[in-house]
Tab-separated table of C-alpha atoms and ligand atoms in Angstrom:
chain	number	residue	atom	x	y	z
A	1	UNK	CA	219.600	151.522	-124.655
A	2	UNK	CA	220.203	154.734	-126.706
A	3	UNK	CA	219.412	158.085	-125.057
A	4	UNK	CA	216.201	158.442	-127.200
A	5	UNK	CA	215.018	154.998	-125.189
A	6	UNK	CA	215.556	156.166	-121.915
A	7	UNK	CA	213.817	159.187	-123.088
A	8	UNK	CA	210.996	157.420	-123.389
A	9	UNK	CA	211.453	154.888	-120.573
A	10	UNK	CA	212.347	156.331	-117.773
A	11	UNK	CA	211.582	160.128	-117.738
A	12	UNK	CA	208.041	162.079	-116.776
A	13	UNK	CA	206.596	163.770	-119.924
A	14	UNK	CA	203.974	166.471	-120.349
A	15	UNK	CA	203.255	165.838	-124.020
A	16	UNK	CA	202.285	162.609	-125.885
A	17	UNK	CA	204.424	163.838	-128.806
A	18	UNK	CA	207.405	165.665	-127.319
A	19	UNK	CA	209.661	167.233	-130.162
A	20	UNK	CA	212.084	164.956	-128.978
A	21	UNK	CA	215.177	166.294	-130.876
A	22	UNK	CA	218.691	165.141	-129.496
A	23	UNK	CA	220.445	168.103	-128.926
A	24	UNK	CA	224.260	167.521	-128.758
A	25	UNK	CA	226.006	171.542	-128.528
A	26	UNK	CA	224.620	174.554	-128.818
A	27	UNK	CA	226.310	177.880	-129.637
A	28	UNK	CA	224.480	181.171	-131.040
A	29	UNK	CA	221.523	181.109	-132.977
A	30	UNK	CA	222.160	177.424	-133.514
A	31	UNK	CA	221.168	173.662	-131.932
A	32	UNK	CA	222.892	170.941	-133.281
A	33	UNK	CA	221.902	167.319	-133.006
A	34	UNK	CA	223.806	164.276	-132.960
A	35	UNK	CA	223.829	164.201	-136.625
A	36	UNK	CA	225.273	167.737	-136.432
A	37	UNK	CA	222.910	169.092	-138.550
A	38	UNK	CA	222.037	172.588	-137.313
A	39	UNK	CA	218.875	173.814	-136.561
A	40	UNK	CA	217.720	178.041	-136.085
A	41	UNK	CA	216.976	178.361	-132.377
A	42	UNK	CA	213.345	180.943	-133.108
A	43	UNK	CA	212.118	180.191	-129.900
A	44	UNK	CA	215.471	181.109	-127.369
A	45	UNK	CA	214.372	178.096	-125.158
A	46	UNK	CA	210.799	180.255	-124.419
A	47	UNK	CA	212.960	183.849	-124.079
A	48	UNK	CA	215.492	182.353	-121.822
A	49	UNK	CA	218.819	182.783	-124.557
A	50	UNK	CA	218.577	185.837	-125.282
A	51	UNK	CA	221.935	186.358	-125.682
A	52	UNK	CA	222.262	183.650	-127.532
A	53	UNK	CA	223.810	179.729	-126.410
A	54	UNK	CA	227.334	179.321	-125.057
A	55	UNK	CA	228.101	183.045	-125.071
A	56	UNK	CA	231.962	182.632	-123.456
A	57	UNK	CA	231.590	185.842	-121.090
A	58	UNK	CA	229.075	183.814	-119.302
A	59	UNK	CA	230.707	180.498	-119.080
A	60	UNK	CA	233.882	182.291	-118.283
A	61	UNK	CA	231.697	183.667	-114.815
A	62	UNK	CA	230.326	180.034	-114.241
A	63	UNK	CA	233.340	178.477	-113.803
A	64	UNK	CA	234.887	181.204	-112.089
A	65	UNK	CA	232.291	180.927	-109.301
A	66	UNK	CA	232.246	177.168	-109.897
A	67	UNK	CA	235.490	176.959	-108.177
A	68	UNK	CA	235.348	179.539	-105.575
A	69	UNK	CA	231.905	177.746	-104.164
A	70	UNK	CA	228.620	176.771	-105.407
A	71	UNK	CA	225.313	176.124	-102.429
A	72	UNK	CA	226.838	177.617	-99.082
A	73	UNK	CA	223.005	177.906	-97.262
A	74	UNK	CA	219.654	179.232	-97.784
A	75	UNK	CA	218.844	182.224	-99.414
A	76	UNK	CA	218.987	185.238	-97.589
A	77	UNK	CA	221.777	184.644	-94.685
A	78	UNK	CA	225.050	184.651	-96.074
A	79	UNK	CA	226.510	187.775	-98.072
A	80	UNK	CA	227.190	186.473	-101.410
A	81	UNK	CA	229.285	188.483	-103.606
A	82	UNK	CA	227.715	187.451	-106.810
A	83	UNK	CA	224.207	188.335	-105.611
A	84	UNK	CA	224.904	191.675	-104.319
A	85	UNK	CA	226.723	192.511	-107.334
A	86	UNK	CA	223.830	191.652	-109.720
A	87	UNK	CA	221.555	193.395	-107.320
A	88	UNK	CA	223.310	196.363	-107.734
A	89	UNK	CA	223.906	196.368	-111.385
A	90	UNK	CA	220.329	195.509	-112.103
A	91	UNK	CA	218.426	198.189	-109.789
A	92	UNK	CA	220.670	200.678	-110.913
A	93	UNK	CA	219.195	200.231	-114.636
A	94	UNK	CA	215.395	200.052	-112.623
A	95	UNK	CA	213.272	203.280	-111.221
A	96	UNK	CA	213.964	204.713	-108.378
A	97	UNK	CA	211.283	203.020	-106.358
A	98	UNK	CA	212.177	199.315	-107.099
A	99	UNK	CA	214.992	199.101	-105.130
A	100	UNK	CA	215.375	195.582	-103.376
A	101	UNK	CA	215.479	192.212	-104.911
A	102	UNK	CA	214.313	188.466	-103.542
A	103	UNK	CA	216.260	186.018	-105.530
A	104	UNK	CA	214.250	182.716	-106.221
A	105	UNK	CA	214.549	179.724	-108.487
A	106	UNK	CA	211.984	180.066	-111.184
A	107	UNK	CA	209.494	182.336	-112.836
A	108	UNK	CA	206.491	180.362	-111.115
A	109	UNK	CA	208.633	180.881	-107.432
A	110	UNK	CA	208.856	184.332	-108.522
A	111	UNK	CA	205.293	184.506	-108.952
A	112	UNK	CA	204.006	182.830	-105.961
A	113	UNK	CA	206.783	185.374	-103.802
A	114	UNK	CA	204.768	188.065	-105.717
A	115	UNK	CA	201.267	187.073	-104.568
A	116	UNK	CA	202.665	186.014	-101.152
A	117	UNK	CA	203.785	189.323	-100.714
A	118	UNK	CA	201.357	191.472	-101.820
A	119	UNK	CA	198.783	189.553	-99.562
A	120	UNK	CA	201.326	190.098	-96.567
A	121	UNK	CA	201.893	193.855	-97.315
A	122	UNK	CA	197.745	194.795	-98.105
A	123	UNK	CA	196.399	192.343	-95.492
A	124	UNK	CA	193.923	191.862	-99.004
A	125	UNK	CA	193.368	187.946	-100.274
A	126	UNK	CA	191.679	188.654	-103.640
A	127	UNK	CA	193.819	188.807	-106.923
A	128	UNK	CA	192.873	190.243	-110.705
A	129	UNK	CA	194.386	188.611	-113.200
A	130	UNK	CA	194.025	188.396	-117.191
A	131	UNK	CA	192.502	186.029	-119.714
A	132	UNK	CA	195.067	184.339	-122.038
A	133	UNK	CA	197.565	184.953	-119.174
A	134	UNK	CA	200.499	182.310	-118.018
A	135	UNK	CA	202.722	183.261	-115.159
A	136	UNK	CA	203.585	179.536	-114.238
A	137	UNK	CA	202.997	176.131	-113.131
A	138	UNK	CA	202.580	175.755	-109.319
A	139	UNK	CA	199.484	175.826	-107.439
A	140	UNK	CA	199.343	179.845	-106.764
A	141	UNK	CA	200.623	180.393	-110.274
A	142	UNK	CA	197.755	177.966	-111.985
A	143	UNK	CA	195.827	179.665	-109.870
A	144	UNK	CA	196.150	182.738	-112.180
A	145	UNK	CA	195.322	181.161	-115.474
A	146	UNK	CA	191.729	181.206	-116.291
A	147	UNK	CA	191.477	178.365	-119.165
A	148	UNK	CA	189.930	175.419	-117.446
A	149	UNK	CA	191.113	173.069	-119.551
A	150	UNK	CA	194.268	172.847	-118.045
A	151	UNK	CA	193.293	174.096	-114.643
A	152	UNK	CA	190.389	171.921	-113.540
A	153	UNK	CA	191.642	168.678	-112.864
A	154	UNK	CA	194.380	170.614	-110.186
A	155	UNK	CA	191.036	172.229	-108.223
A	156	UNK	CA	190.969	173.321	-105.725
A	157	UNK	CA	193.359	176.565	-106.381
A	158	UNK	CA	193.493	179.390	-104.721
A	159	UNK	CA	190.164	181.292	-104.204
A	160	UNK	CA	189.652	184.680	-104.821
A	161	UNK	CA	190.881	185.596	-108.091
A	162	UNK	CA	188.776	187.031	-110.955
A	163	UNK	CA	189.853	187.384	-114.516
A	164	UNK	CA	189.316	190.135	-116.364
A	165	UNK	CA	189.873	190.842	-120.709
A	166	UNK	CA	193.135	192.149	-121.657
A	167	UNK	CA	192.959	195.756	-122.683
A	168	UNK	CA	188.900	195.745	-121.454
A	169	UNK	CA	188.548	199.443	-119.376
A	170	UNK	CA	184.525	198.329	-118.950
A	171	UNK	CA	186.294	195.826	-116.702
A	172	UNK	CA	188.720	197.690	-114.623
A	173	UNK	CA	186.146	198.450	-112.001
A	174	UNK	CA	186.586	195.171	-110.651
A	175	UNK	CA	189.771	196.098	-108.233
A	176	UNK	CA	188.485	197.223	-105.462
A	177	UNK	CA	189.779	198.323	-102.036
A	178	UNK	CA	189.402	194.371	-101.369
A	179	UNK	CA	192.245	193.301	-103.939
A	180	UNK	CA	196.031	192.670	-102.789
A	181	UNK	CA	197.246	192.989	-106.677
A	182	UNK	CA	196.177	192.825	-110.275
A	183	UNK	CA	199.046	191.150	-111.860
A	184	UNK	CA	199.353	191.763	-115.773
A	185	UNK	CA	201.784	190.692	-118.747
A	186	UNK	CA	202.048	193.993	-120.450
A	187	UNK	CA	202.915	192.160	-123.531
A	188	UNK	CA	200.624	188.630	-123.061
A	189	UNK	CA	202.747	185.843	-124.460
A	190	UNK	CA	201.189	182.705	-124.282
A	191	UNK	CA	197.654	184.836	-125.878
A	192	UNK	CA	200.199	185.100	-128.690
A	193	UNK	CA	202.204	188.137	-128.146
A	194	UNK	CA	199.181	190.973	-127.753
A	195	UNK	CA	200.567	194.343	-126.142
A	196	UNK	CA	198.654	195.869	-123.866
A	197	UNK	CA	197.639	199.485	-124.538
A	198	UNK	CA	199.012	202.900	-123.127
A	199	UNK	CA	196.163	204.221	-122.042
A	200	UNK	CA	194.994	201.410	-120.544
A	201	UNK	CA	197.457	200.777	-118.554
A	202	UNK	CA	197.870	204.337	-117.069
A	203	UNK	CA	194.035	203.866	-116.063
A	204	UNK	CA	194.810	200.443	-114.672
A	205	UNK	CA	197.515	202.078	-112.540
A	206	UNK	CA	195.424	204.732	-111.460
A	207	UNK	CA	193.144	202.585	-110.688
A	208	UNK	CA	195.267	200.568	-108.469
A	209	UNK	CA	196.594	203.856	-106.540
A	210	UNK	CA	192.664	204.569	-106.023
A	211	UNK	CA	192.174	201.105	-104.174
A	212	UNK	CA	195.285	200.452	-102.733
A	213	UNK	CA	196.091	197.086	-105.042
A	214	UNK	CA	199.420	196.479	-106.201
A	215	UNK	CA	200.094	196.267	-109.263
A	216	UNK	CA	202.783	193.271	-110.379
A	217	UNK	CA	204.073	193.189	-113.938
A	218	UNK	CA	205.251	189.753	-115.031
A	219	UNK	CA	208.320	190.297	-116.748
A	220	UNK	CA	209.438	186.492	-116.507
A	221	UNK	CA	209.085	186.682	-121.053
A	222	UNK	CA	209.390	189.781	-121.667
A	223	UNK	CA	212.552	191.028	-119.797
A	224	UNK	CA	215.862	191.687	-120.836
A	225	UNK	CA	215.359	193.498	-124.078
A	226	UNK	CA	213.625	191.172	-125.381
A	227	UNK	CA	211.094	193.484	-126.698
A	228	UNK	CA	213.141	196.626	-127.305
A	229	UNK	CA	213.103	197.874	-123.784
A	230	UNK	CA	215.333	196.327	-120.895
A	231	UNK	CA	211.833	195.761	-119.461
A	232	UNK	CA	208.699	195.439	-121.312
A	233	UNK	CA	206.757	197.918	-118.696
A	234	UNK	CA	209.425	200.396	-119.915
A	235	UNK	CA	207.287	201.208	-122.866
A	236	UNK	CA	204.599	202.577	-121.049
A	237	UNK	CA	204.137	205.586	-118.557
A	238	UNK	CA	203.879	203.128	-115.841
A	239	UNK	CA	206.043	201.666	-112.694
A	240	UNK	CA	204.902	198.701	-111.225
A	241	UNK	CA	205.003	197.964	-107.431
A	242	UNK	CA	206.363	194.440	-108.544
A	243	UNK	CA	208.059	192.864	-110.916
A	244	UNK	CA	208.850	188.887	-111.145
A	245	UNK	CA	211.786	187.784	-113.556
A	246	UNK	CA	213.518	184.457	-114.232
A	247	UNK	CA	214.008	182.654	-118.156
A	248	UNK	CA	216.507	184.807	-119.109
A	249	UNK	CA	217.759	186.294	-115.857
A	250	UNK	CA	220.268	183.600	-115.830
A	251	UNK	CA	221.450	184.020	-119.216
A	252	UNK	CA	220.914	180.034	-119.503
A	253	UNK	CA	221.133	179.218	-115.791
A	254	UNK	CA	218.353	178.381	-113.322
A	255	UNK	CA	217.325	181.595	-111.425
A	256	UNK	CA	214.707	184.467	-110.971
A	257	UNK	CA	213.688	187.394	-109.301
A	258	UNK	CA	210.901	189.362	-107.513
A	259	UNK	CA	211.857	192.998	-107.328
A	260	UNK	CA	210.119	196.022	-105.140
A	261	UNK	CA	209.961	198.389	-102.799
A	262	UNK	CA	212.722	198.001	-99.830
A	263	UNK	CA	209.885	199.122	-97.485
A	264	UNK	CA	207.507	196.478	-99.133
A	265	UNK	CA	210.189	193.774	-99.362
A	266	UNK	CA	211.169	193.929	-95.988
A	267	UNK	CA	207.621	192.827	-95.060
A	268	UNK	CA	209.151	189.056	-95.347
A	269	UNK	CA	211.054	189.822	-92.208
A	270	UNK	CA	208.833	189.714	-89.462
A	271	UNK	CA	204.755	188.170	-88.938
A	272	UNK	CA	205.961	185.566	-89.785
A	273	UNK	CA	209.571	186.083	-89.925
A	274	UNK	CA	211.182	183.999	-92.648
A	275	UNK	CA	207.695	185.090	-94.907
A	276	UNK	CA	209.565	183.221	-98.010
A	277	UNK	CA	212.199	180.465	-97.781
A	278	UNK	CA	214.107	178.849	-100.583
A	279	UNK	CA	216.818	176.628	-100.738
A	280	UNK	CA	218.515	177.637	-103.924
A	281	UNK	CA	217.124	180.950	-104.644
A	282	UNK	CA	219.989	183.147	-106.095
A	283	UNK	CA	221.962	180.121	-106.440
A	284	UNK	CA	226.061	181.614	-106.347
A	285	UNK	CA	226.819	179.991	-109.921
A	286	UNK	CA	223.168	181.734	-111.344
A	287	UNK	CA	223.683	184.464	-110.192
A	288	UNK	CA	227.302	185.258	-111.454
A	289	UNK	CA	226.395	183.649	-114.778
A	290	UNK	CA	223.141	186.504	-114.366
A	291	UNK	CA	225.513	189.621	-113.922
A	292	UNK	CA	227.771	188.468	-117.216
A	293	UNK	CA	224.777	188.248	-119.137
A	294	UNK	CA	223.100	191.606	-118.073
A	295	UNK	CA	226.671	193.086	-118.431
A	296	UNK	CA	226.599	191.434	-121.714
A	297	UNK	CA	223.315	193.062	-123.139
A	298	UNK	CA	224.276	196.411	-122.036
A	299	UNK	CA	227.800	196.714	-123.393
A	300	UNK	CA	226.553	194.912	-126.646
A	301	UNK	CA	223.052	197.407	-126.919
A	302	UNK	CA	221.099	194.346	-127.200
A	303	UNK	CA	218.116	196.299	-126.189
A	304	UNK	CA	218.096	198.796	-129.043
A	305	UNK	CA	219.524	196.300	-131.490
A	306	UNK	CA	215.893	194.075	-130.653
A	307	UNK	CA	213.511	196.748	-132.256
A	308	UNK	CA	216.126	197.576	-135.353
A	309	UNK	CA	216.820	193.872	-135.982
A	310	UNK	CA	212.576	192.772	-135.590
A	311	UNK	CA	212.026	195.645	-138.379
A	312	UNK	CA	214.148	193.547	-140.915
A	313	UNK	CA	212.424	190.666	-139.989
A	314	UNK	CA	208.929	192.036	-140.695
A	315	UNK	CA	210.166	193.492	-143.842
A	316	UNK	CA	211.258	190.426	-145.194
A	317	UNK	CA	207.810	188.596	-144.081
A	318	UNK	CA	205.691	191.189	-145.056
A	319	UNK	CA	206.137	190.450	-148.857
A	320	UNK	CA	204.406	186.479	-148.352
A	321	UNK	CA	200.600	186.623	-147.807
A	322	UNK	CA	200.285	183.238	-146.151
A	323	UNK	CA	201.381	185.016	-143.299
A	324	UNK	CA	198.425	186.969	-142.358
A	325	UNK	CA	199.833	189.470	-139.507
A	326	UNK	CA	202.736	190.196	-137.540
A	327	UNK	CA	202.538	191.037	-134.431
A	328	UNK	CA	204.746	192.341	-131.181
A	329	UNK	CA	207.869	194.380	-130.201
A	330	UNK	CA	211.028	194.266	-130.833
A	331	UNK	CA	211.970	190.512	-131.291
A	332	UNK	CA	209.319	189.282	-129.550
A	333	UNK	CA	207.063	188.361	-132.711
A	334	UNK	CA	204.414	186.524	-133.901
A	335	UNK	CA	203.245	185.753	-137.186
A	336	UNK	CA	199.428	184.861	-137.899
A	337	UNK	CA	198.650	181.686	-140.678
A	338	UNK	CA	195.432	180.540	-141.603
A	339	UNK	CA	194.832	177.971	-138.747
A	340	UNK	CA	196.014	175.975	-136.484
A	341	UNK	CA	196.439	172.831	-139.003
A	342	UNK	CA	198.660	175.075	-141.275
A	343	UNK	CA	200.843	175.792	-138.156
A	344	UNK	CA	201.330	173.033	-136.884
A	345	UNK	CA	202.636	171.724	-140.533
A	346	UNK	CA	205.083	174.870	-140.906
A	347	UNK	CA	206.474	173.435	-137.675
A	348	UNK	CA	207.100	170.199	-138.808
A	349	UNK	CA	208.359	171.487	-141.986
A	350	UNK	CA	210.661	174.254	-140.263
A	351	UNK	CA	211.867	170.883	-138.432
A	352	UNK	CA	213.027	169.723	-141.693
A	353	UNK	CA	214.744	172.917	-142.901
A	354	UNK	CA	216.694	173.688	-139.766
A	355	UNK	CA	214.753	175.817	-137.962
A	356	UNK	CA	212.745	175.572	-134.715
A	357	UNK	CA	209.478	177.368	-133.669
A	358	UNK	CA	206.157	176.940	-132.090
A	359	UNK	CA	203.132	178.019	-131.237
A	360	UNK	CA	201.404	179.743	-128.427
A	361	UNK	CA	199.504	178.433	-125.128
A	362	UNK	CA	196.333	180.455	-125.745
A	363	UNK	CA	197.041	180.578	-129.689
A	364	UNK	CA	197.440	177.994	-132.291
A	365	UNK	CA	197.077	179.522	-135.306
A	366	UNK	CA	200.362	181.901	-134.656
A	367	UNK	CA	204.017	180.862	-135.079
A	368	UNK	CA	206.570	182.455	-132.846
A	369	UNK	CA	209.773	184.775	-134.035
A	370	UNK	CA	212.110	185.051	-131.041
A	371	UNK	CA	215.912	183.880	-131.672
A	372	UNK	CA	218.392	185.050	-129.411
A	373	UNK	CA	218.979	189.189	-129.719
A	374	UNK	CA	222.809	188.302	-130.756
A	375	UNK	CA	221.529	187.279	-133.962
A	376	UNK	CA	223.000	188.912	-137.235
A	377	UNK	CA	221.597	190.682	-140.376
A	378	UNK	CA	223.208	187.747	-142.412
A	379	UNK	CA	221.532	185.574	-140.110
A	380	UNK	CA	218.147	187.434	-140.298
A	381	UNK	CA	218.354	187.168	-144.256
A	382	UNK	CA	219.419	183.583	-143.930
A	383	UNK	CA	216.635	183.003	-141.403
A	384	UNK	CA	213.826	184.792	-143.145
A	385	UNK	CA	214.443	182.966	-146.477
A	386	UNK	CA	214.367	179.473	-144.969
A	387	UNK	CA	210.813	180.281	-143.491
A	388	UNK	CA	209.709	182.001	-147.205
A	389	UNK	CA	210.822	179.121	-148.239
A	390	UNK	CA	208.880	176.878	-145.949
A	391	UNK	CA	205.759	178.552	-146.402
A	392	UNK	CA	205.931	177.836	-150.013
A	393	UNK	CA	206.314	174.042	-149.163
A	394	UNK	CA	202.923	174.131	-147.198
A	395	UNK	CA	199.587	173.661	-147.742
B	401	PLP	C1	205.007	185.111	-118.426
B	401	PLP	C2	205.458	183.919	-117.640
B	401	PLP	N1	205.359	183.923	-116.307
B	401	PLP	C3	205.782	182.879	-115.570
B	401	PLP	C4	206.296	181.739	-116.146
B	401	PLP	C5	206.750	180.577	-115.301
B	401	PLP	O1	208.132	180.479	-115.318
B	401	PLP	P1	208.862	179.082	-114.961
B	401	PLP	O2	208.568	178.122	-116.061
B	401	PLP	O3	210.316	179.454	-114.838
B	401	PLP	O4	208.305	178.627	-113.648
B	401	PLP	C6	206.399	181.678	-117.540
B	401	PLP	C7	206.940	180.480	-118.205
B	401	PLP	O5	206.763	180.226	-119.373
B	401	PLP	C8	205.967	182.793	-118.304
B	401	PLP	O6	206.036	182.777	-119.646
């Protein structure tokens, strides 16, 4: 049977249609199939490349740690040298008052930690969380996602949790002195990349100190300079009590993060004691591929280079009025066309001109702009004219 077969035999799906591309090496900006014709990576694997595929410093760390040992035990007993090092690094480049790290698997472990923790630390049950939010899969994460369509045949989730409009202040009043956490995107990427104001969210924080919630900022897209900051709470006058990161964390490897307060962190010690437990969490090989890649952005600037190198892209788009708006920061963009049909057809015709985008969760008639931050001006110019040139092919 050819690998497309046992595709299609043998594995779970969640699509009827999956894109179903053969991918045979990666390096860059670039996928190549088995036909080696190469294809413009615009999505980054959902903002996990950011640095862009098979960058050596990172394989270089992988098989260094590869050989000294991979799994030794469950998270949180042993001293491993490539966890404490990235927990250094990385909480050196955070405020003062996140200061301690839990290393999980995923964003949606990240996620649950957060909720699981914030319960434990307020003694509160209740959660606020946004419309046209995603922070993940599993049954606390679902939890948070208000479109029914994909939540109701998984009831019951977790009860307690009441969603309120992105950017709404008439709705802010609902945290009260009974909710553990209000736990925000401040750039929503599945509602098809919609930043959150300034002065809301210094109200939303104030509002939080008033009742006691915490406030956790999913940073599992945005983080890692994706959007012109190292983190995307970074552009506002805000510091969350928690953040959860993963995607790309691990620079390509499986891994995230839920970062806080020591004090606050330490509550997973005791009532129960072991309050999280994961297997892999922080796995050695992750986690040493993680510090090369944060190493990586820093040394190369990636997170000032995001924000000069989106401003050439909207430049360049700006001059074809199919494309209705741009939106989002640094390169972490999204381009409006007429509808969803029209989208879905510059896909498929992208597809055919070597690039690769998609659309968003909560909005179909956007396309998505957000290739790995290592990409080049040539690459921009080479990039933009292949989706001019796309548009022109399209209804
Ligand atoms: C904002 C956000 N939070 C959480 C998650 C869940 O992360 P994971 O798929 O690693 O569980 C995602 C995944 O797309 C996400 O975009």
């Amino acid at each position: 049977m050819t690998n497309r077969q046992l595709f299609f035999q043998y594995l779970g799906l969640t699509s009827k249609e999956p894109l179903a591309l053969e991918i045979e090496y990666s390096k860059g900006i670039y996928l190549f199939d088995k036909n080696k014709k190469a294809y413009i990576d615009l999505l980054s694997g959902f903002s996990v490349n950011n640095i862009g595929h098979q960058n050596n410093e990172v394989i270089t760390a992988i098989k260094e740690q590869a050989q000294k040992y991979t799994h030794l035990t469950v998270y949180g007993e042993y001293i491993q040298s490539p966890q404490v090092k990235y927990a250094e690094f990385l909480l050196s480049l955070l405020p003062n008052s996140l200061n301690s790290i839990y290393f999980v698997n995923s964003g949606s472990e990240a996620v649950e930690g957060a909720m699981k923790l914030a319960k434990r630390f307020t003694g509160r049950n209740e959660f606020i969380a946004f419309k046209n939010a995603y922070h993940g899969s599993t049954q606390g994460a679902l939890s948070l996602m208000n479109n029914e369509s994909f939540t109701q045949a998984f009831r019951p989730l977790l009860p307690g949790i009441k969603f309120i409009n992105f950017n709404d202040l008439s709705q802010i009043e609902d945290i009260t002195h009974q909710t553990a956490a209000v736990i925000i995107e401040v750039i929503q990427a599945e509602g098809g990349i919609i930043s959150a104001e300034k002065e809301y969210l210094k109200i939303l924080r104030n509002k939080c100190n008033e009742t006691g919630a915490l406030l956790i900022v999913d940073e599992i897209q945005t983080g890692f300079a994706r959007t012109g900051k190292l983190f995307a709470f970074q552009h506002y006058d805000i510091i969350p009590d928690i953040i959860t990161i993963a995607k790309s964390m691990g620079a390509g490897m499986p891994i995230g993060a839920l970062i806080a307060n020591k004090t606050m962190l330490n509550a997973f010690t005791n009532n129960p004691v072991l309050g999280h437990i994961t297997t892999f969490g922080g796995h050695p090989v992750s986690a040493a591929a993680a510090l090369a890649g944060l190493k990586f952005i820093i040394k190369n600037n990636l997170v000032n280079e995001s924000e000069r190198k989106a401003e050439i892209f909207k430049e360049k788009l700006k001059l074809c009025d199919k494309i209705k708006s741009i939106r989002g920061k640094g390169l972490f963009l999204s381009c409006e066309l007429n509808d969803n049909e029209q989208v879905n057809n510059f896909i498929k015709q992208g597809l055919l001109n070597g690039f690769i985008t998609d659309n968003f969760l909560f909005d179909k008639k956007r396309f998505r702009i957000a290739p790995p931050l290592t990409i080049t001006e040539e690459e921009i110019n080479l990039t933009t004219d292949l989706i001019l040139k796309t548009l022109n092919e399209i209804e």
